[in-house]
Amino acid sequence: LYILRYKDILLAPFLSMLTTFLIFAVSLLPLVEKFRPYDKIGQVINDNVPEKDIPLIVEGYFWHNLPFYAKRKVLRDYPIQKIIEYSKEKPLLALVTREGLQKINNPEILWTGRLYRKGSESRFAVFLKYIRKALRGDYSGFEVRYLIFKR
């Protein structure tokens, strides 16, 4: 009888958590996804470079989401000199910095944008802090990268 009489009180914590989660999912997560352009990078790669045997080479870093979205092998942490040497032998698909872009002769730029570089996105509170700064114009947690292709 006690549970039946006060059943509305027992549901209150569950309903408040559900409401909080829905507000979070509807308002915050779409904003966060604007700062995670991996799906756009993957779409550009698959639209412009259908050959799956051409790997994506990432200069000096690795984003763990890229293999999933690029749907191909991703070679990580390559120095720019090694990327240049690779491009002499085979077609080059690479994600490079501005300095790296200037060292490669006549690449086709497929995508340009900012990627998060201050650690892992799994540290969500830190990631949100840098997104907040970026919304105010301070992109210190992000790095401009260029997706290039060269036959």
Coordinates of N, CA and C in Angstrom, one line a residue, residues 48-49 51 54-55 57 83-94 101 103-110 147-151:
N48 N 35.3 11.5 -53.8 CA 36.4 11.9 -54.7 C 37.5 10.9 -54.9
V49 N 37.6 9.9 -54.0 CA 38.7 8.9 -54.1 C 38.0 7.6 -53.9
E51 N 38.8 4.7 -54.9 CA 39.7 3.5 -54.8 C 40.1 3.3 -53.3
I54 N 43.9 3.2 -51.7 CA 44.7 4.4 -51.4 C 44.4 4.7 -50.0
P55 N 45.4 4.6 -49.1 CA 45.2 4.9 -47.7 C 45.2 6.5 -47.4
I57 N 46.7 9.3 -45.2 CA 47.9 9.5 -44.4 C 47.6 10.8 -43.6
I83 N 55.6 11.9 -46.1 CA 54.4 12.0 -46.9 C 54.9 12.4 -48.3
I84 N 55.8 13.3 -48.4 CA 56.3 13.8 -49.7 C 57.0 12.6 -50.5
E85 N 57.8 11.8 -49.8 CA 58.4 10.7 -50.4 C 57.4 9.7 -50.9
Y86 N 56.3 9.5 -50.1 CA 55.2 8.5 -50.5 C 54.5 9.0 -51.7
S87 N 54.4 10.4 -51.9 CA 53.6 10.9 -53.0 C 54.4 10.8 -54.3
K88 N 55.7 10.6 -54.3 CA 56.5 10.4 -55.5 C 56.3 9.0 -56.1
E89 N 55.9 8.0 -55.3 CA 55.7 6.7 -55.7 C 54.2 6.3 -56.0
K90 N 53.3 6.8 -55.2 CA 51.9 6.4 -55.3 C 51.0 7.6 -55.2
P91 N 49.7 7.4 -55.6 CA 48.7 8.5 -55.3 C 48.7 8.9 -53.9
L92 N 48.5 10.1 -53.6 CA 48.5 10.6 -52.2 C 47.2 11.2 -51.8
L93 N 46.7 10.6 -50.7 CA 45.5 11.2 -50.0 C 46.0 11.4 -48.6
A94 N 46.0 12.7 -48.2 CA 46.6 13.0 -46.9 C 45.8 14.2 -46.2
L101 N 51.0 21.5 -46.3 CA 50.4 21.8 -47.6 C 51.3 22.6 -48.5
K103 N 54.5 22.5 -48.7 CA 55.7 21.7 -49.1 C 55.3 20.7 -50.2
I104 N 54.0 20.4 -50.5 CA 53.6 19.5 -51.5 C 53.2 20.2 -52.7
N105 N 53.8 19.8 -53.8 CA 53.6 20.4 -55.1 C 52.2 20.1 -55.7
N106 N 51.4 21.1 -56.0 CA 50.2 21.0 -56.7 C 49.2 20.0 -56.3
P107 N 48.8 20.0 -55.0 CA 47.8 19.0 -54.6 C 46.4 19.6 -54.8
E108 N 45.4 18.7 -54.9 CA 44.1 19.1 -55.0 C 43.5 19.1 -53.6
I109 N 43.0 20.3 -53.2 CA 42.4 20.4 -51.8 C 41.0 20.0 -51.8
L110 N 40.7 18.9 -51.2 CA 39.3 18.4 -51.1 C 38.5 18.9 -50.0
L147 N 42.6 18.4 -46.3 CA 42.5 17.1 -46.9 C 42.9 17.2 -48.4
I148 N 44.0 16.6 -48.8 CA 44.5 16.8 -50.1 C 44.6 15.5 -50.9
F149 N 44.6 15.6 -52.2 CA 44.7 14.4 -53.1 C 45.6 14.8 -54.2
K150 N 46.5 13.9 -54.5 CA 47.4 14.1 -55.6 C 47.7 12.7 -56.3
R151 N 47.4 12.7 -57.6 CA 47.7 11.5 -58.4 C 49.1 11.3 -58.8

